[in-house]
Short mmCIF file of C-alpha atoms (C1' of nucleotides) in Angstrom, two decimals:
data_model
loop_
_atom_site.label_atom_id
_atom_site.label_comp_id
_atom_site.label_asym_id
_atom_site.label_seq_id
_atom_site.Cartn_x
_atom_site.Cartn_y
_atom_site.Cartn_z
CA UNK A 163 -99.38 -77.40 -104.36
CA UNK A 164 -97.73 -79.27 -107.19
CA UNK A 165 -97.73 -82.97 -106.38
CA UNK A 166 -94.74 -85.16 -107.09
CA UNK A 167 -95.34 -87.15 -110.24
CA UNK A 168 -98.24 -84.91 -111.11
CA UNK A 169 -96.70 -83.92 -114.42
CA UNK A 170 -96.49 -87.55 -115.52
CA UNK A 171 -100.10 -88.01 -114.54
CA UNK A 172 -101.10 -84.99 -116.60
CA UNK A 173 -99.13 -86.30 -119.56
CA UNK A 174 -100.85 -89.68 -119.32
CA UNK A 175 -104.27 -88.08 -119.14
CA UNK A 176 -103.53 -85.70 -122.02
CA UNK A 177 -102.24 -88.67 -124.00
CA UNK A 178 -105.46 -90.58 -123.47
CA UNK A 179 -107.64 -87.62 -124.40
CA UNK A 180 -105.57 -86.65 -127.44
CA UNK A 181 -105.75 -90.23 -128.67
CA UNK A 182 -109.54 -90.29 -128.24
CA UNK A 183 -110.58 -86.82 -129.39
CA UNK A 184 -107.55 -85.45 -131.17
CA UNK A 185 -105.33 -82.57 -130.10
CA UNK A 186 -107.60 -79.77 -131.33
CA UNK A 187 -110.66 -81.64 -130.13
CA UNK A 188 -109.30 -81.77 -126.57
CA UNK A 189 -109.46 -78.65 -124.41
CA UNK A 190 -107.33 -77.58 -121.51
CA UNK A 191 -110.46 -77.93 -119.40
CA UNK A 192 -110.99 -81.54 -120.56
CA UNK A 193 -107.51 -82.34 -119.32
CA UNK A 194 -107.71 -80.41 -116.07
CA UNK A 195 -111.11 -81.87 -115.20
CA UNK A 196 -109.84 -85.39 -115.82
CA UNK A 197 -107.00 -84.51 -113.43
CA UNK A 198 -109.46 -83.22 -110.84
CA UNK A 199 -108.11 -79.67 -110.87
CA UNK A 200 -109.16 -76.38 -112.45
CA UNK A 201 -107.92 -75.30 -115.84
CA UNK A 202 -105.70 -72.50 -114.53
CA UNK A 203 -103.99 -74.90 -112.14
CA UNK A 204 -102.67 -76.92 -115.05
CA UNK A 205 -100.29 -74.07 -115.80
CA UNK A 206 -98.37 -74.76 -112.60
CA UNK A 207 -97.13 -77.84 -114.49
CA UNK A 208 -97.00 -76.84 -118.14
CA UNK A 209 -96.40 -73.71 -120.16
CA UNK A 210 -98.67 -74.39 -123.10
CA UNK A 211 -101.04 -77.03 -124.40
CA UNK A 212 -98.61 -77.74 -127.22
CA UNK A 213 -95.96 -78.70 -124.64
CA UNK A 214 -98.05 -81.75 -123.87
CA UNK A 215 -98.37 -82.76 -127.50
CA UNK A 216 -94.67 -82.29 -128.11
CA UNK A 217 -93.59 -84.29 -125.09
CA UNK A 218 -95.92 -87.16 -125.99
CA UNK A 219 -94.85 -87.30 -129.62
CA UNK A 220 -91.17 -86.83 -128.85
CA UNK A 221 -91.18 -89.69 -126.37
CA UNK A 222 -92.95 -91.77 -128.99
CA UNK A 223 -90.33 -90.95 -131.59
CA UNK A 224 -87.53 -91.83 -129.16
CA UNK A 225 -89.19 -95.12 -128.28
CA UNK A 226 -89.38 -96.16 -131.92
CA UNK A 227 -85.84 -95.02 -132.70
CA UNK A 228 -84.34 -96.57 -129.57
CA UNK A 229 -85.90 -99.94 -130.25
CA UNK A 230 -84.83 -100.10 -133.90
CA UNK A 231 -81.24 -98.81 -133.75
CA UNK A 232 -79.65 -101.84 -132.05
CA UNK A 233 -81.42 -104.16 -134.48
CA UNK A 234 -80.08 -102.34 -137.53
CA UNK A 235 -76.56 -102.33 -136.05
CA UNK A 236 -76.61 -106.05 -135.18
CA UNK A 237 -74.85 -108.62 -137.34
CA UNK A 238 -77.93 -110.58 -138.25
CA UNK A 239 -79.31 -111.29 -141.70
CA UNK A 240 -81.68 -108.85 -143.35
CA UNK A 241 -84.60 -111.24 -142.89
CA UNK A 242 -83.85 -111.56 -139.20
CA UNK A 243 -83.50 -107.81 -138.88
CA UNK A 244 -86.77 -107.31 -140.69
CA UNK A 245 -88.51 -109.74 -138.39
CA UNK A 246 -87.08 -108.16 -135.26
CA UNK A 247 -87.76 -104.67 -136.51
CA UNK A 248 -91.44 -105.40 -137.06
CA UNK A 249 -91.60 -107.05 -133.63
CA UNK A 250 -89.91 -104.10 -131.96
CA UNK A 251 -92.25 -101.70 -133.70
CA UNK A 252 -95.29 -103.68 -132.57
CA UNK A 253 -93.95 -103.87 -129.04
CA UNK A 254 -93.63 -100.11 -128.85
CA UNK A 255 -97.21 -99.74 -130.04
CA UNK A 256 -98.45 -102.45 -127.69
CA UNK A 257 -96.74 -100.89 -124.67
CA UNK A 258 -97.85 -97.34 -125.50
CA UNK A 259 -100.95 -97.59 -127.62
CA UNK A 260 -102.33 -94.19 -126.72
CA UNK A 261 -98.99 -92.46 -127.17
CA UNK A 262 -98.48 -94.28 -130.47
CA UNK A 263 -101.90 -93.12 -131.64
CA UNK A 264 -101.04 -89.52 -130.78
CA UNK A 265 -97.64 -89.92 -132.42
CA UNK A 266 -99.09 -91.16 -135.71
CA UNK A 267 -102.30 -89.16 -135.77
CA UNK A 268 -101.62 -85.80 -134.15
CA UNK A 269 -97.99 -84.89 -134.73
CA UNK A 270 -98.88 -82.59 -137.61
CA UNK A 271 -100.66 -80.29 -135.15
CA UNK A 272 -97.22 -79.29 -133.85
CA UNK A 273 -95.95 -75.93 -135.06
CA UNK A 274 -92.65 -74.38 -136.05
CA UNK A 275 -89.47 -75.91 -134.71
CA UNK A 276 -91.26 -78.65 -132.83
CA UNK A 277 -92.95 -79.85 -135.99
CA UNK A 278 -89.54 -79.94 -137.64
CA UNK A 279 -87.95 -81.84 -134.76
CA UNK A 280 -90.51 -84.61 -134.94
CA UNK A 281 -90.42 -84.68 -138.73
CA UNK A 282 -86.67 -85.22 -138.60
CA UNK A 283 -86.99 -88.07 -136.14
CA UNK A 284 -89.61 -89.68 -138.35
CA UNK A 285 -87.21 -89.37 -141.28
CA UNK A 286 -84.43 -90.97 -139.23
CA UNK A 287 -86.71 -93.83 -138.37
CA UNK A 288 -87.55 -94.41 -142.01
CA UNK A 289 -83.87 -94.40 -142.91
CA UNK A 290 -83.24 -97.18 -140.41
CA UNK A 291 -85.85 -99.27 -142.18
CA UNK A 292 -84.34 -98.35 -145.52
CA UNK A 293 -80.99 -99.69 -144.33
CA UNK A 294 -82.50 -103.10 -143.59
CA UNK A 295 -84.20 -103.35 -146.96
CA UNK A 296 -81.20 -102.09 -148.91
CA UNK A 297 -79.02 -104.66 -147.20
CA UNK A 298 -81.38 -107.51 -148.04
CA UNK A 299 -81.75 -106.41 -151.65
CA UNK A 300 -78.01 -105.87 -152.12
CA UNK A 301 -77.01 -109.20 -150.58
CA UNK A 302 -79.50 -111.08 -152.74
CA UNK A 303 -81.38 -112.26 -149.69
CA UNK A 304 -84.43 -110.38 -150.95
CA UNK A 305 -85.65 -110.14 -154.52
CA UNK A 306 -84.62 -107.17 -156.66
CA UNK A 307 -87.31 -104.98 -155.13
CA UNK A 308 -87.73 -101.26 -155.43
CA UNK A 309 -86.41 -100.39 -151.98
CA UNK A 310 -88.69 -97.40 -151.50
CA UNK A 311 -91.85 -99.29 -152.37
CA UNK A 312 -90.82 -102.27 -150.27
CA UNK A 313 -90.17 -99.94 -147.35
CA UNK A 314 -93.53 -98.25 -147.87
CA UNK A 315 -95.22 -101.64 -147.81
CA UNK A 316 -93.58 -102.68 -144.56
CA UNK A 317 -94.06 -99.30 -142.90
CA UNK A 318 -97.69 -99.16 -143.99
CA UNK A 319 -98.35 -102.43 -142.22
CA UNK A 320 -96.37 -101.37 -139.16
CA UNK A 321 -97.74 -97.85 -138.93
CA UNK A 322 -101.36 -98.83 -139.45
CA UNK A 323 -101.25 -101.11 -136.43
CA UNK A 324 -102.35 -98.39 -134.00
CA UNK A 325 -105.63 -98.18 -135.92
CA UNK A 326 -106.79 -101.68 -135.13
CA UNK A 327 -104.55 -103.36 -132.53
CA UNK A 328 -106.01 -103.59 -129.04
CA UNK A 329 -104.06 -105.23 -126.21
CA UNK A 330 -105.96 -108.11 -124.71
CA UNK A 331 -107.21 -109.35 -128.07
CA UNK A 332 -106.64 -112.88 -129.32
CA UNK A 333 -103.20 -112.23 -130.71
CA UNK A 334 -100.23 -110.74 -128.89
CA UNK A 335 -98.23 -108.10 -130.71
CA UNK A 336 -95.39 -110.58 -131.06
CA UNK A 337 -97.52 -113.14 -132.86
CA UNK A 338 -99.05 -110.52 -135.13
CA UNK A 339 -95.57 -109.34 -136.05
CA UNK A 340 -94.43 -112.90 -136.80
CA UNK A 341 -97.37 -113.58 -139.05
CA UNK A 342 -97.06 -110.29 -140.88
CA UNK A 343 -93.37 -110.86 -141.52
CA UNK A 344 -94.08 -114.37 -142.74
CA UNK A 345 -96.66 -113.09 -145.22
CA UNK A 346 -94.33 -110.32 -146.37
CA UNK A 347 -91.40 -112.67 -146.89
CA UNK A 348 -93.13 -115.54 -148.65
CA UNK A 349 -96.23 -113.92 -150.16
CA UNK A 350 -99.86 -114.90 -150.49
CA UNK A 351 -99.60 -117.03 -153.60
CA UNK A 352 -99.81 -120.81 -153.11
CA UNK B 178 -127.14 -64.32 -153.21
CA UNK B 179 -126.29 -67.98 -153.24
CA UNK B 180 -124.34 -68.74 -156.38
CA UNK B 181 -124.97 -71.85 -158.43
CA UNK B 182 -122.35 -74.45 -157.66
CA UNK B 183 -121.31 -72.50 -154.61
CA UNK B 184 -122.01 -75.42 -152.29
CA UNK B 185 -119.63 -77.65 -154.25
CA UNK B 186 -117.00 -74.93 -154.06
CA UNK B 187 -117.46 -74.70 -150.29
CA UNK B 188 -117.18 -78.47 -149.97
CA UNK B 189 -113.97 -78.50 -151.98
CA UNK B 190 -112.48 -75.72 -149.88
CA UNK B 191 -113.55 -77.34 -146.61
CA UNK B 192 -112.09 -80.60 -147.87
CA UNK B 193 -108.75 -78.97 -148.55
CA UNK B 194 -108.63 -77.24 -145.18
CA UNK B 195 -109.78 -80.30 -143.22
CA UNK B 196 -107.09 -82.37 -144.92
CA UNK B 197 -104.43 -79.78 -144.06
CA UNK B 198 -105.39 -78.71 -140.55
CA UNK B 199 -107.88 -81.31 -139.41
CA UNK B 200 -111.58 -80.86 -138.73
CA UNK B 201 -111.22 -79.34 -135.26
CA UNK B 202 -108.23 -77.32 -136.39
CA UNK B 203 -110.26 -75.66 -139.14
CA UNK B 204 -112.70 -72.89 -138.24
CA UNK B 205 -115.83 -71.73 -139.98
CA UNK B 206 -113.98 -68.48 -140.56
CA UNK B 207 -111.05 -70.30 -142.23
CA UNK B 208 -113.52 -71.80 -144.67
CA UNK B 209 -115.55 -68.67 -145.30
CA UNK B 210 -112.45 -66.54 -145.81
CA UNK B 211 -111.06 -69.03 -148.32
CA UNK B 212 -114.42 -68.72 -150.10
CA UNK B 213 -114.22 -64.93 -150.06
CA UNK B 214 -117.33 -64.48 -147.93
CA UNK B 215 -118.07 -63.78 -144.27
CA UNK B 216 -118.55 -66.56 -141.75
CA UNK B 217 -122.28 -65.92 -141.29
CA UNK B 218 -122.84 -66.14 -145.02
CA UNK B 219 -121.67 -69.72 -145.04
CA UNK B 220 -124.89 -70.66 -143.30
CA UNK B 221 -126.89 -69.80 -146.40
CA UNK B 222 -125.34 -73.00 -147.79
CA UNK B 223 -124.90 -75.31 -144.84
CA UNK B 224 -126.60 -75.96 -141.53
CA UNK B 225 -123.59 -76.94 -139.42
CA UNK B 226 -119.86 -77.38 -139.74
CA UNK B 227 -120.32 -81.10 -139.23
CA UNK B 228 -122.50 -81.23 -142.36
CA UNK B 229 -119.37 -80.52 -144.36
CA UNK B 230 -117.39 -83.27 -142.69
CA UNK B 231 -120.19 -85.76 -143.14
CA UNK B 232 -120.73 -84.99 -146.79
CA UNK B 233 -117.01 -85.28 -147.53
CA UNK B 234 -116.56 -88.57 -145.68
CA UNK B 235 -119.80 -90.04 -146.98
CA UNK B 236 -118.84 -89.32 -150.58
CA UNK B 237 -115.47 -90.88 -149.85
CA UNK B 238 -117.07 -94.00 -148.45
CA UNK B 239 -119.35 -94.29 -151.47
CA UNK B 240 -116.44 -93.85 -153.86
CA UNK B 241 -114.52 -96.71 -152.24
CA UNK B 242 -117.57 -98.98 -152.05
CA UNK B 243 -118.72 -98.21 -155.57
CA UNK B 244 -115.33 -99.00 -157.06
CA UNK B 245 -114.88 -102.30 -155.21
CA UNK B 246 -118.34 -103.86 -155.51
CA UNK B 247 -118.20 -104.72 -159.23
CA UNK B 248 -114.75 -106.25 -158.79
CA UNK B 249 -115.88 -108.56 -156.00
CA UNK B 250 -118.94 -109.60 -158.03
CA UNK B 251 -116.92 -110.32 -161.19
CA UNK B 252 -116.01 -113.85 -162.23
CA UNK B 253 -112.25 -113.34 -162.06
CA UNK B 254 -109.73 -115.22 -159.96
CA UNK B 255 -108.95 -114.08 -156.43
CA UNK B 256 -105.51 -112.87 -157.52
CA UNK B 257 -107.03 -110.83 -160.30
CA UNK B 258 -109.64 -109.44 -157.95
CA UNK B 259 -106.98 -108.56 -155.42
CA UNK B 260 -104.96 -106.75 -158.06
CA UNK B 261 -107.94 -104.83 -159.37
CA UNK B 262 -109.15 -104.04 -155.88
CA UNK B 263 -105.84 -102.47 -154.91
CA UNK B 264 -105.80 -100.55 -158.18
CA UNK B 265 -109.35 -99.31 -157.67
CA UNK B 266 -108.52 -98.24 -154.13
CA UNK B 267 -105.45 -96.34 -155.30
CA UNK B 268 -107.43 -94.72 -158.10
CA UNK B 269 -110.00 -93.40 -155.63
CA UNK B 270 -107.21 -91.95 -153.51
CA UNK B 271 -105.42 -90.52 -156.51
CA UNK B 272 -108.54 -88.84 -157.85
CA UNK B 273 -109.63 -87.47 -154.47
CA UNK B 274 -106.51 -87.20 -152.35
CA UNK B 275 -107.83 -84.49 -150.06
CA UNK B 276 -111.18 -86.19 -149.59
CA UNK B 277 -109.43 -89.50 -148.96
CA UNK B 278 -107.25 -87.84 -146.33
CA UNK B 279 -110.31 -86.45 -144.58
CA UNK B 280 -112.06 -89.80 -144.90
CA UNK B 281 -109.22 -91.71 -143.26
CA UNK B 282 -108.04 -89.10 -140.80
CA UNK B 283 -111.08 -87.13 -139.64
CA UNK B 284 -114.12 -89.39 -139.78
CA UNK B 285 -113.96 -90.08 -136.04
CA UNK B 286 -114.79 -86.43 -135.40
CA UNK B 287 -118.33 -87.21 -136.59
CA UNK B 288 -120.90 -87.61 -133.84
CA UNK B 289 -123.94 -89.73 -133.14
CA UNK B 290 -125.79 -91.25 -136.08
CA UNK B 291 -123.42 -89.83 -138.64
CA UNK B 292 -120.46 -91.50 -136.98
CA UNK B 293 -122.40 -94.76 -137.07
CA UNK B 294 -123.33 -94.35 -140.73
CA UNK B 295 -119.71 -93.96 -141.78
CA UNK B 296 -118.55 -96.73 -139.47
CA UNK B 297 -121.02 -99.09 -141.11
CA UNK B 298 -119.84 -98.19 -144.58
CA UNK B 299 -116.26 -98.78 -143.51
CA UNK B 300 -117.28 -102.18 -142.19
CA UNK B 301 -119.00 -102.97 -145.49
CA UNK B 302 -115.87 -102.04 -147.35
CA UNK B 303 -113.76 -104.33 -145.21
CA UNK B 304 -116.18 -107.18 -145.77
CA UNK B 305 -115.76 -106.81 -149.52
CA UNK B 306 -112.01 -107.25 -149.08
CA UNK B 307 -112.63 -110.20 -146.78
CA UNK B 308 -114.67 -111.85 -149.54
CA UNK B 309 -111.74 -111.66 -151.95
CA UNK B 310 -109.30 -113.13 -149.47
CA UNK B 311 -111.65 -115.87 -148.29
CA UNK B 312 -112.22 -116.88 -151.89
CA UNK B 313 -108.53 -117.10 -152.63
CA UNK B 314 -107.80 -119.07 -149.47
CA UNK B 315 -110.72 -121.44 -149.97
CA UNK B 316 -109.92 -122.15 -153.61
CA UNK B 317 -106.28 -122.88 -152.80
CA UNK B 318 -105.14 -120.02 -154.98
CA UNK B 319 -103.65 -118.39 -151.88
CA UNK B 320 -101.79 -120.10 -149.07
CA UNK B 321 -103.67 -121.15 -145.94
CA UNK B 322 -103.48 -117.65 -144.52
CA UNK B 323 -105.30 -116.24 -141.55
CA UNK B 324 -107.88 -114.28 -143.51
CA UNK B 325 -108.17 -111.48 -140.98
CA UNK B 326 -104.42 -110.87 -140.78
CA UNK B 327 -104.05 -111.10 -144.54
CA UNK B 328 -106.84 -108.57 -144.93
CA UNK B 329 -105.23 -106.29 -142.35
CA UNK B 330 -101.97 -106.46 -144.26
CA UNK B 331 -103.57 -105.53 -147.57
CA UNK B 332 -105.76 -102.82 -146.06
CA UNK B 333 -102.83 -101.36 -144.14
CA UNK B 334 -100.95 -100.90 -147.38
CA UNK B 335 -104.00 -99.53 -149.17
CA UNK B 336 -105.18 -97.25 -146.39
CA UNK B 337 -101.76 -95.81 -145.61
CA UNK B 338 -101.42 -94.55 -149.18
CA UNK B 339 -103.02 -91.19 -148.45
CA UNK B 340 -100.12 -90.49 -146.05
CA UNK B 341 -97.42 -90.50 -148.68
CA UNK B 342 -98.88 -90.62 -152.19
CA UNK B 343 -98.74 -87.35 -154.13
CA UNK B 344 -100.07 -87.11 -157.68
CA UNK B 345 -97.42 -85.93 -160.06
CA UNK B 346 -94.70 -88.02 -158.46
CA UNK B 347 -92.61 -90.55 -160.36
CA UNK B 348 -95.09 -93.37 -160.09
CA UNK B 349 -98.74 -93.32 -161.09
CA UNK B 350 -101.23 -94.86 -158.69
CA UNK B 351 -101.71 -97.71 -161.12
CA UNK B 352 -98.02 -98.64 -161.13
CA UNK B 353 -97.77 -98.38 -157.36
CA UNK B 354 -100.76 -100.70 -157.04
CA UNK B 355 -99.21 -103.22 -159.45
CA UNK B 356 -95.93 -103.30 -157.59
CA UNK B 357 -97.58 -103.58 -154.20
CA UNK B 358 -99.74 -106.47 -155.35
CA UNK B 359 -96.72 -108.19 -156.86
CA UNK B 360 -94.83 -107.94 -153.58
CA UNK B 361 -97.85 -109.14 -151.61
CA UNK B 362 -98.41 -112.12 -153.89
CA UNK B 363 -94.87 -113.39 -154.29
CA UNK B 364 -93.10 -112.01 -151.21
CA UNK B 365 -89.75 -110.41 -150.55
CA UNK B 366 -87.66 -113.56 -150.18
CA UNK B 367 -85.42 -114.45 -153.11
"C1'" DC C 268 -124.52 -62.77 -149.15
"C1'" DC C 269 -123.89 -58.65 -145.69
"C1'" DT C 270 -124.57 -56.25 -141.13
"C1'" DA C 271 -124.52 -56.92 -136.67
"C1'" DC C 272 -124.42 -59.67 -133.15
"C1'" DC C 273 -124.95 -63.69 -129.53
"C1'" DG C 274 -123.67 -66.80 -125.63
"C1'" DA C 275 -120.25 -70.09 -124.90
"C1'" DT C 276 -115.89 -71.45 -124.72
"C1'" DC C 277 -111.10 -71.16 -125.79
"C1'" DG C 278 -105.93 -71.01 -124.04
"C1'" DG C 279 -103.83 -68.66 -120.71
"C1'" DT C 280 -102.51 -65.21 -116.60
"C1'" DA C 281 -102.10 -62.54 -111.98
"C1'" DG C 282 -101.97 -62.95 -107.38
"C1'" DG C 283 -102.31 -65.49 -103.59
"C1'" DC D 203 -103.50 -75.58 -106.59
"C1'" DC D 204 -107.54 -72.02 -106.10
"C1'" DT D 205 -109.93 -67.50 -107.03
"C1'" DA D 206 -110.95 -64.60 -110.33
"C1'" DC D 207 -110.47 -63.17 -114.54
"C1'" DC D 208 -108.77 -61.76 -119.50
"C1'" DG D 209 -109.11 -60.88 -124.58
"C1'" DA D 210 -109.82 -63.63 -128.44
"C1'" DT D 211 -112.26 -66.63 -130.92
"C1'" DC D 212 -115.62 -70.18 -131.53
"C1'" DG D 213 -120.04 -72.00 -134.16
"C1'" DG D 214 -124.04 -70.06 -135.24
"C1'" DT D 215 -128.38 -66.67 -135.81
"C1'" DA D 216 -131.77 -62.68 -136.97
"C1'" DG D 217 -133.04 -59.64 -140.21
"C1'" DG D 218 -132.46 -57.69 -144.32
#
DNA sequence: CCTACCGATCGGTAGG
DNA sequence: CCTACCGATCGGTAGG
């Protein structure tokens, strides 16, 4: 029989496996065996393998969007917003490293409408960052940067985090974010 | 019969497909059909599917290493080295976008010794960047940065490029590199 | 490079 | 959630 909370357990296991071996590199049997059930039994909980990928990536997208929206809407300065945005982004990755890895690395394996849904949410997320940078450039708080390139720089740093950050290392996500923002704001040059 | 240059053609086609659909998402039949031959015929040119992935990623690794080594060894200032290093990195990506995508996105699908070989070359590449940053920090040319975090920042920007850069866009790789380095050196803050 | 094929495994289903 | 299974496809091979 279907256990209560079993679906969440399956999602967590699929998330771990997708993050380690990729979506196409993970089989239904990999997931079911890690759950301690047979492959056919998985279909009491899901309809297709892609359901798992979509739910993982969609939750990821919502986590990033939900953490950034209030920051953009706040009345703080662009520098403060930038700092908090990077922190929020790092926090989402820290709290859901496997899901973040799947979100960044595997979302293109989605097909059709689901691919489009996630693509749109990624676009929305980028627009929120654009708003912060545009504000800082317009107000004179930042230099006269090319907004798109400045955004690409910040998002590169933020998005690459899942590739190297491991919870339990020397630095907490919060400290990493602070140091990155400091370097971005004041530059390397002495 | 095996055509002259056929192997290079197969590599280029595999590279394109791996970059579009991922290594595990691409089948031997996808590759052979794109070549206009049958799947079994592919094995007149290769031994395994993983051979293709290894050759693509290994060439990628060599391209990055080969372009950075002379810059690190040159007698220029750390800032100049940093600028040229970012440019060289972007040039490699620009000239081999599909291979770069496979190199960054699919190398973890390699197994055993081949995984280790590429991992080591990636480590070597990072050490070359570390040398530039250490030099700049030690000489006082850069601020007293945490070398590892500074390196992560620069490499995040450089490595993320394959995700968004498309040749034929408004900016050439060289200009993008220049602007990124400028922002990294002098910062956003007005 | 083709013909012809192999065993293994894939995602998924019917019925209980 | 198991038993039992499906057709399709996978990477790869033997022989020419």
